[in-house]
mmCIF file of C-alpha atoms in Angstrom:
data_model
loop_
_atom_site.group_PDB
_atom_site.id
_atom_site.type_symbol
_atom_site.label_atom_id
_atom_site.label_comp_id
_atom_site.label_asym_id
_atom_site.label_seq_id
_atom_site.Cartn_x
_atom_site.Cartn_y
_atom_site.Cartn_z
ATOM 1 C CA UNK A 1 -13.953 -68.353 -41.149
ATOM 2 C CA UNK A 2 -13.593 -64.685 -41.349
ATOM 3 C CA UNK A 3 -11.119 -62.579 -43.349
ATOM 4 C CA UNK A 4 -7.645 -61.680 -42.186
ATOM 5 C CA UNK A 5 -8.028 -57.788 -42.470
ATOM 6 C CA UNK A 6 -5.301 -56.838 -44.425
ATOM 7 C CA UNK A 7 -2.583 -54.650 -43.025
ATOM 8 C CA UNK A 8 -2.724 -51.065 -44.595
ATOM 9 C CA UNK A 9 0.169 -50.070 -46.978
ATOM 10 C CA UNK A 10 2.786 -48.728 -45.192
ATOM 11 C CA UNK A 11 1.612 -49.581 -41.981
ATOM 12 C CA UNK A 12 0.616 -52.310 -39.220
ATOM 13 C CA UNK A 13 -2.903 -53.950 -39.326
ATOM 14 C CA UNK A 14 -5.402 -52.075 -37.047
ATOM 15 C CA UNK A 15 -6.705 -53.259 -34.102
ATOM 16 C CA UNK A 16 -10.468 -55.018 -34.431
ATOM 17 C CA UNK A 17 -12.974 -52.309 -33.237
ATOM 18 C CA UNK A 18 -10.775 -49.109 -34.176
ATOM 19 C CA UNK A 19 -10.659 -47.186 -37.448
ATOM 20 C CA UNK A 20 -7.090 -46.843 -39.453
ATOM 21 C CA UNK A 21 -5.392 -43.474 -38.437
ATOM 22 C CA UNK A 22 -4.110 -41.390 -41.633
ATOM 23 C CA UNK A 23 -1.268 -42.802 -43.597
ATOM 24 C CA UNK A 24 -1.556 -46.415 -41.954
ATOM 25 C CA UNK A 25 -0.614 -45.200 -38.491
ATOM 26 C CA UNK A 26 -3.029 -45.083 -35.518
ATOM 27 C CA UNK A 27 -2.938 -42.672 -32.786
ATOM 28 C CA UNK A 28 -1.733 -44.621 -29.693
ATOM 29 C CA UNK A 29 -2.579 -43.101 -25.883
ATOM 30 C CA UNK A 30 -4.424 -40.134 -27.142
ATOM 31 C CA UNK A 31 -8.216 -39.700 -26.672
ATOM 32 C CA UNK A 32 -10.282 -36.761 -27.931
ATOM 33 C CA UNK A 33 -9.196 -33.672 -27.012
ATOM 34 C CA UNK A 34 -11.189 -31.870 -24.517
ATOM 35 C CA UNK A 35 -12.773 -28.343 -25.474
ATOM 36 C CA UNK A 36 -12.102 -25.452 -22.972
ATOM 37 C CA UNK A 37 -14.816 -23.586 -21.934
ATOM 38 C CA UNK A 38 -14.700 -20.144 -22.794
ATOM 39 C CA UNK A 39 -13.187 -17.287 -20.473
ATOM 40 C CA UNK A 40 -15.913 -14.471 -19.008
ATOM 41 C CA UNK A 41 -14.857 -11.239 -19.452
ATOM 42 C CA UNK A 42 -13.562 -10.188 -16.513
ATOM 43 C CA UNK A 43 -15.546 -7.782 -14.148
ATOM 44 C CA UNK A 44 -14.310 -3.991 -14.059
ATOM 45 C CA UNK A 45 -13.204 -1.961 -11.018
ATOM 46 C CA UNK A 46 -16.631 -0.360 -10.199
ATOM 47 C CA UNK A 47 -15.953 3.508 -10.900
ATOM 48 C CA UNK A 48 -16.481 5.807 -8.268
ATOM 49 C CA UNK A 49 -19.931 8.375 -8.423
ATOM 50 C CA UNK A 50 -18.347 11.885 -9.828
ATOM 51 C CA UNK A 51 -19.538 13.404 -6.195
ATOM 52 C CA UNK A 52 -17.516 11.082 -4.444
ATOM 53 C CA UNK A 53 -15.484 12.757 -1.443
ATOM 54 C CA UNK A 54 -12.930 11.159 0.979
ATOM 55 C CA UNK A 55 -14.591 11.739 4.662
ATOM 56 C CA UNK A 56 -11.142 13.148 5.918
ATOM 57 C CA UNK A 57 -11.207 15.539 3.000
ATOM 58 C CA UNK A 58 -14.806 16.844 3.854
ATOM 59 C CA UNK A 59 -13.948 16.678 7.413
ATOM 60 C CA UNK A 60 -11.001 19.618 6.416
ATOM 61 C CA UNK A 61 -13.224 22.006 4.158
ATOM 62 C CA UNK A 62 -16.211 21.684 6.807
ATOM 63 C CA UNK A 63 -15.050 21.699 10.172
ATOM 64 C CA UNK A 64 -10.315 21.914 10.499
ATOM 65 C CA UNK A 65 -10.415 25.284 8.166
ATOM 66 C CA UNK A 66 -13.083 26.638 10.373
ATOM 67 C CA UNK A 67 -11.827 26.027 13.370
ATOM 68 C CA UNK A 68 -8.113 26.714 12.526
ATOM 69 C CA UNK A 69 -9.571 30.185 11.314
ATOM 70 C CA UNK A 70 -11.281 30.529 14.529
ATOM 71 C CA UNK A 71 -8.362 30.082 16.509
ATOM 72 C CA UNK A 72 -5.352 31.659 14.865
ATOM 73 C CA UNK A 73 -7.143 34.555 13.034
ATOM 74 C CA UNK A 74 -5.824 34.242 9.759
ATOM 75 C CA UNK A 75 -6.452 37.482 7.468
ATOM 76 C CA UNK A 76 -6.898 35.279 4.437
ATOM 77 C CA UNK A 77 -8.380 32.000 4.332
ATOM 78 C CA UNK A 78 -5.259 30.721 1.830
ATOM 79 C CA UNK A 79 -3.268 31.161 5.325
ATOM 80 C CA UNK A 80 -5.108 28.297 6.644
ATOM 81 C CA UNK A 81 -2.639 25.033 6.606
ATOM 82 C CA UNK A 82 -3.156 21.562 4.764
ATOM 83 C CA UNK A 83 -2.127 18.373 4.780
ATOM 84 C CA UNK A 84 -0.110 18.577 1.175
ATOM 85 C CA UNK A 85 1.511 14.920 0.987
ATOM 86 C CA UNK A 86 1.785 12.074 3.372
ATOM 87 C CA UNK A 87 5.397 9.634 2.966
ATOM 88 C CA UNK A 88 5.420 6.468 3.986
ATOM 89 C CA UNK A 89 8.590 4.345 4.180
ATOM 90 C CA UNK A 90 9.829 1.212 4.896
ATOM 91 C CA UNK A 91 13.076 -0.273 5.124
ATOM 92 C CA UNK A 92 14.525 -4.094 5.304
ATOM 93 C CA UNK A 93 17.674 -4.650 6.815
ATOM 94 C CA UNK A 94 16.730 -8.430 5.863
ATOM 95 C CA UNK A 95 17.341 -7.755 2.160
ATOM 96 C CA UNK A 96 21.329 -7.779 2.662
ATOM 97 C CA UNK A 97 21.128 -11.567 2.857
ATOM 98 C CA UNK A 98 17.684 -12.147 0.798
ATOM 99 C CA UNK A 99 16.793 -9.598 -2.359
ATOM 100 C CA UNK A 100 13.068 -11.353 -2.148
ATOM 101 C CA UNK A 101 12.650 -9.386 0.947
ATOM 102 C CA UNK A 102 12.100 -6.069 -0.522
ATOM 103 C CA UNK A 103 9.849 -7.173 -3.233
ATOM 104 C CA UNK A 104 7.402 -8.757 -0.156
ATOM 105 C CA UNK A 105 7.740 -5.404 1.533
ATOM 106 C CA UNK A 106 7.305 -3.683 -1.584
ATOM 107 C CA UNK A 107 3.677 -5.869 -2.597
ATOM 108 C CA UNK A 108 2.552 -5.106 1.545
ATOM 109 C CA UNK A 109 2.944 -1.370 1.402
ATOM 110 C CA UNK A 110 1.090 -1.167 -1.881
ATOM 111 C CA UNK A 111 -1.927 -2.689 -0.724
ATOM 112 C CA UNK A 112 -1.439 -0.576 2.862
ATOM 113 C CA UNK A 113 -1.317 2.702 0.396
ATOM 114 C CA UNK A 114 -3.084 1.750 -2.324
ATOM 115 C CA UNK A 115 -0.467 2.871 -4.311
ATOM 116 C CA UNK A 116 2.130 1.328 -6.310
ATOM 117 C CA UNK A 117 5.899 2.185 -4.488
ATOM 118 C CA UNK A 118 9.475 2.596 -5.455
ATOM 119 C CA UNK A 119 12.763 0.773 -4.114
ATOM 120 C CA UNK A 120 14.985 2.925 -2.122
ATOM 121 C CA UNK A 121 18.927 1.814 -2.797
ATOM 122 C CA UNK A 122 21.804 2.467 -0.913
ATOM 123 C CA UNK A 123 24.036 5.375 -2.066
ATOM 124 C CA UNK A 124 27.737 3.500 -0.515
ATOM 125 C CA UNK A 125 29.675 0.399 0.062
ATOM 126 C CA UNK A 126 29.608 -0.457 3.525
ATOM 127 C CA UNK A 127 31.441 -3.728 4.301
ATOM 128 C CA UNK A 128 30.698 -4.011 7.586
ATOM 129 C CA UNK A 129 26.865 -4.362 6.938
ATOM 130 C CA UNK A 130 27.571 -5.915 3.967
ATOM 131 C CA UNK A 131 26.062 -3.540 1.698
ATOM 132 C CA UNK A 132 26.729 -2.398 -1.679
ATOM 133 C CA UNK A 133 26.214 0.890 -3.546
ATOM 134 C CA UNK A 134 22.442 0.629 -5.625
ATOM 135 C CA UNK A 135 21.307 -2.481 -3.346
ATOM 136 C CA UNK A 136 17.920 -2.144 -2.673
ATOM 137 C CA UNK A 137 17.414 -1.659 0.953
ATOM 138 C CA UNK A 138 13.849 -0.666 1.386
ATOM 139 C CA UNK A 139 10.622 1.088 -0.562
ATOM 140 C CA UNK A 140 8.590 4.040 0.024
ATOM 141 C CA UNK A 141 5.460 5.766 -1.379
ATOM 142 C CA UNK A 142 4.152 9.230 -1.440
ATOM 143 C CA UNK A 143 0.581 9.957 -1.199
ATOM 144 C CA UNK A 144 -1.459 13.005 -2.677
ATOM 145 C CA UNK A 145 -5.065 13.908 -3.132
ATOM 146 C CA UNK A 146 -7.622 11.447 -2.569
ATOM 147 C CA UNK A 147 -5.554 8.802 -1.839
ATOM 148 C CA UNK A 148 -3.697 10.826 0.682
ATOM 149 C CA UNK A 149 -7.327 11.355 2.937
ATOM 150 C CA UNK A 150 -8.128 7.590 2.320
ATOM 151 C CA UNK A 151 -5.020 6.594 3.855
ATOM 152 C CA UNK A 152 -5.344 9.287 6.666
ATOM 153 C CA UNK A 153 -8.835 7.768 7.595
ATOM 154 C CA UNK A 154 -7.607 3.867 7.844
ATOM 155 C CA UNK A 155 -4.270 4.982 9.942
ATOM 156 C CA UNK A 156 -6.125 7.522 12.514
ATOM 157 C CA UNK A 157 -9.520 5.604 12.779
ATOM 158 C CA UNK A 158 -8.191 1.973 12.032
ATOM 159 C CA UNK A 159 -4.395 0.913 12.611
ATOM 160 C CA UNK A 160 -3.563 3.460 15.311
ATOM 161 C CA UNK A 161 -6.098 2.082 17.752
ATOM 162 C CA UNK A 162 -5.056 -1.084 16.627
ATOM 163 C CA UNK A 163 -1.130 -0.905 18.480
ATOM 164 C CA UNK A 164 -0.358 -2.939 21.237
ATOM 165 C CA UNK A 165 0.104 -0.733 24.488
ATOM 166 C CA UNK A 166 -0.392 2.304 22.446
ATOM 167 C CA UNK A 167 -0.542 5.499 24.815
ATOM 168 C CA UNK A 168 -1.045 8.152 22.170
ATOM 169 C CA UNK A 169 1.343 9.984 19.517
ATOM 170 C CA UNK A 170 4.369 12.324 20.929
ATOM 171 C CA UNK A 171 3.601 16.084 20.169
ATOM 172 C CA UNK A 172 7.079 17.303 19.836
ATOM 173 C CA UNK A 173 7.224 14.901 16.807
ATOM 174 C CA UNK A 174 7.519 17.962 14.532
ATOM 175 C CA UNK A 175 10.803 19.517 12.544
ATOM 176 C CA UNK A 176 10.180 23.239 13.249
ATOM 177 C CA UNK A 177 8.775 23.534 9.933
ATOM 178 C CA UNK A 178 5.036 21.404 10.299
ATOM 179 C CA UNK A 179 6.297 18.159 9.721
ATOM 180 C CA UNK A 180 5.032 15.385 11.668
ATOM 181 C CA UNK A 181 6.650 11.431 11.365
ATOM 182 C CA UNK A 182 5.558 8.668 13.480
ATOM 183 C CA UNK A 183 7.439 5.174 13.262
ATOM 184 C CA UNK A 184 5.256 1.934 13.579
ATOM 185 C CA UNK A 185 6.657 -1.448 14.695
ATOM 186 C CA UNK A 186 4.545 -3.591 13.152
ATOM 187 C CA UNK A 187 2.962 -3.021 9.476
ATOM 188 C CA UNK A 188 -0.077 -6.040 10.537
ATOM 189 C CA UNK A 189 -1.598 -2.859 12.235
ATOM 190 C CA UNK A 190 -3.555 -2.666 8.517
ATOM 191 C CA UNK A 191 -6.663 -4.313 7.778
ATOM 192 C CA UNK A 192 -5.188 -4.894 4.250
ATOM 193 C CA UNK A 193 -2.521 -7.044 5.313
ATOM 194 C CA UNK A 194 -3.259 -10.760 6.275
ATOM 195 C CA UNK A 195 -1.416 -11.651 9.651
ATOM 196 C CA UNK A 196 -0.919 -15.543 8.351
ATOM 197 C CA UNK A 197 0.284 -14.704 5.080
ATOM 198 C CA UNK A 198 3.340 -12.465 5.849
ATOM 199 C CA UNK A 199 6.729 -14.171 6.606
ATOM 200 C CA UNK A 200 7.671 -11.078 9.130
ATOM 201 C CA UNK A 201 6.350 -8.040 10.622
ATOM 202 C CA UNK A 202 8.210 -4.915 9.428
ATOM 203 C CA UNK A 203 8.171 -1.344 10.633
ATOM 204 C CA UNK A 204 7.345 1.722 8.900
ATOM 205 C CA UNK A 205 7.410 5.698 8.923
ATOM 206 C CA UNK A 206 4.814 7.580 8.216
ATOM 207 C CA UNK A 207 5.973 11.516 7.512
ATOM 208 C CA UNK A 208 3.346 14.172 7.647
ATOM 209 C CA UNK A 209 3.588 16.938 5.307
ATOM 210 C CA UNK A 210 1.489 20.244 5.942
ATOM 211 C CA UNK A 211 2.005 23.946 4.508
ATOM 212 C CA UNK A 212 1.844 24.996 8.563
ATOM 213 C CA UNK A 213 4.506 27.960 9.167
ATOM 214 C CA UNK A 214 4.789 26.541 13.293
ATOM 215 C CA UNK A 215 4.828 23.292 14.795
ATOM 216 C CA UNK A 216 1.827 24.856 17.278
ATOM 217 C CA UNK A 217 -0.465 25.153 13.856
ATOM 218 C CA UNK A 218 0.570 21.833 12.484
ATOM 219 C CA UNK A 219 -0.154 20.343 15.728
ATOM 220 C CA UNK A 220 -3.104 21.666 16.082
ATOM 221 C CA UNK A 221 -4.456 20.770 12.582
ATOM 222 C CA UNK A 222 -3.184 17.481 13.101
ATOM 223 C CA UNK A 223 -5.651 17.981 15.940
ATOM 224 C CA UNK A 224 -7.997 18.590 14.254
ATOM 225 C CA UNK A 225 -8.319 15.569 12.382
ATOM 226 C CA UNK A 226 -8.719 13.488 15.355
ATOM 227 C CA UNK A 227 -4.750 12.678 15.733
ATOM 228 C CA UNK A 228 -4.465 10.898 19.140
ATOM 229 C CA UNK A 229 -1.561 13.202 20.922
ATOM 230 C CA UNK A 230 -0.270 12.431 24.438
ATOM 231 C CA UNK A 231 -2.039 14.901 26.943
#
């Protein structure tokens, strides 16, 4: 007959078949542990060529500054107006009753601007609305340089055309000082944003900024860069 194996000191006899764990114990339930394959690095943004040039921006030195020049007769060619900033806000009346609200809207306009935005807060109490001074009601972003002619290209060629029952822009959308702003219903008008993803639609503003002196040169520099106005 074979041997009784004899129980290890300190400990219960092992099972037939398995080796003794360390100090007479073995290691119920757990197999060998599984190696994790290692992590690639992770691919890099590809950086853009050092000649790179928005198309709206080209568009302005080539063809707006010529033909604003042509048309108004500056004396200098610094007289000729620019685009200097583009604004666009957002607000959520929703985030009274839900704070996640604003943080959604605030991840959408980012990817619309490719930009990262700020909350906007309320500056007073008002009970009726049920709002509180510093809650966060809505977010905004403002756009300069490259970004600002990248943006201008998506919303003339890409999300304007892409408004249900649109008719064209109003002209007398100006302040008297050659500011434009333009409200959209609906912020699924931008390829960036995935219709089945978001919870709700949500309007924005989209404010204008030139160095025009008139509302007749903004307008017609907005014009210029293919701006559909109402004839």
């Amino acid at each position: 007959m074979a041997e009784k194996e004899k129980p290890q000191k300190g400990g219960k006899p092992a099972a037939a078949g398995q080796a003794p764990a360390k100090g007479g114990k073995a290691a119920a339930g757990k197999g060998p542990r599984e190696a994790k394959a290692p992590k690639g690095p992770s691919e890099p943004p590809k950086p853009r060529p050092k000649d790179y040039k928005p198309r709206m921006k080209t568009l302005y030195e080539k063809v707006v500054r010529e033909a604003m020049l042509k048309k108004f007769a500056y004396a200098n060619v610094m007289q000729i107006p620019r685009i200097e900033k583009i604004v666009i806000n957002m607000g959520v009346g929703e985030a009274v009753n839900d704070r996640k609200k604003v943080d959604s809207a605030q991840a959408d306009l980012a990817m619309i601007a490719g930009q990262k935005p700020v909350q906007t807060h309320s500056t007073k109490s008002i009970a009726t609305f049920k709002v509180r001074e510093g809650m966060a009601l809505g977010t905004k972003v403002t756009l300069r340089g490259d970004r600002m002619y990248e943006f201008l290209d998506r919303f003339v060629t890409i999300a304007l055309p892409r408004v249900k029952d649109f008719r064209g822009l109003n002209p007398k959308s100006f302040d008297g000082r050659g500011n434009f702003a333009c409200g959209l219903k609906e912020h699924v008008v931008f390829p960036e944003i995935d219709y089945d993803r978001i919870e709700q639609p949500l309007g924005l503003d989209v404010i204008v900024c030139t160095s025009a002196k008139t509302d007749d040169e903004a307008r017609e520099l907005l014009r210029n860069f293919n701006f559909p106005f109402r004839t």
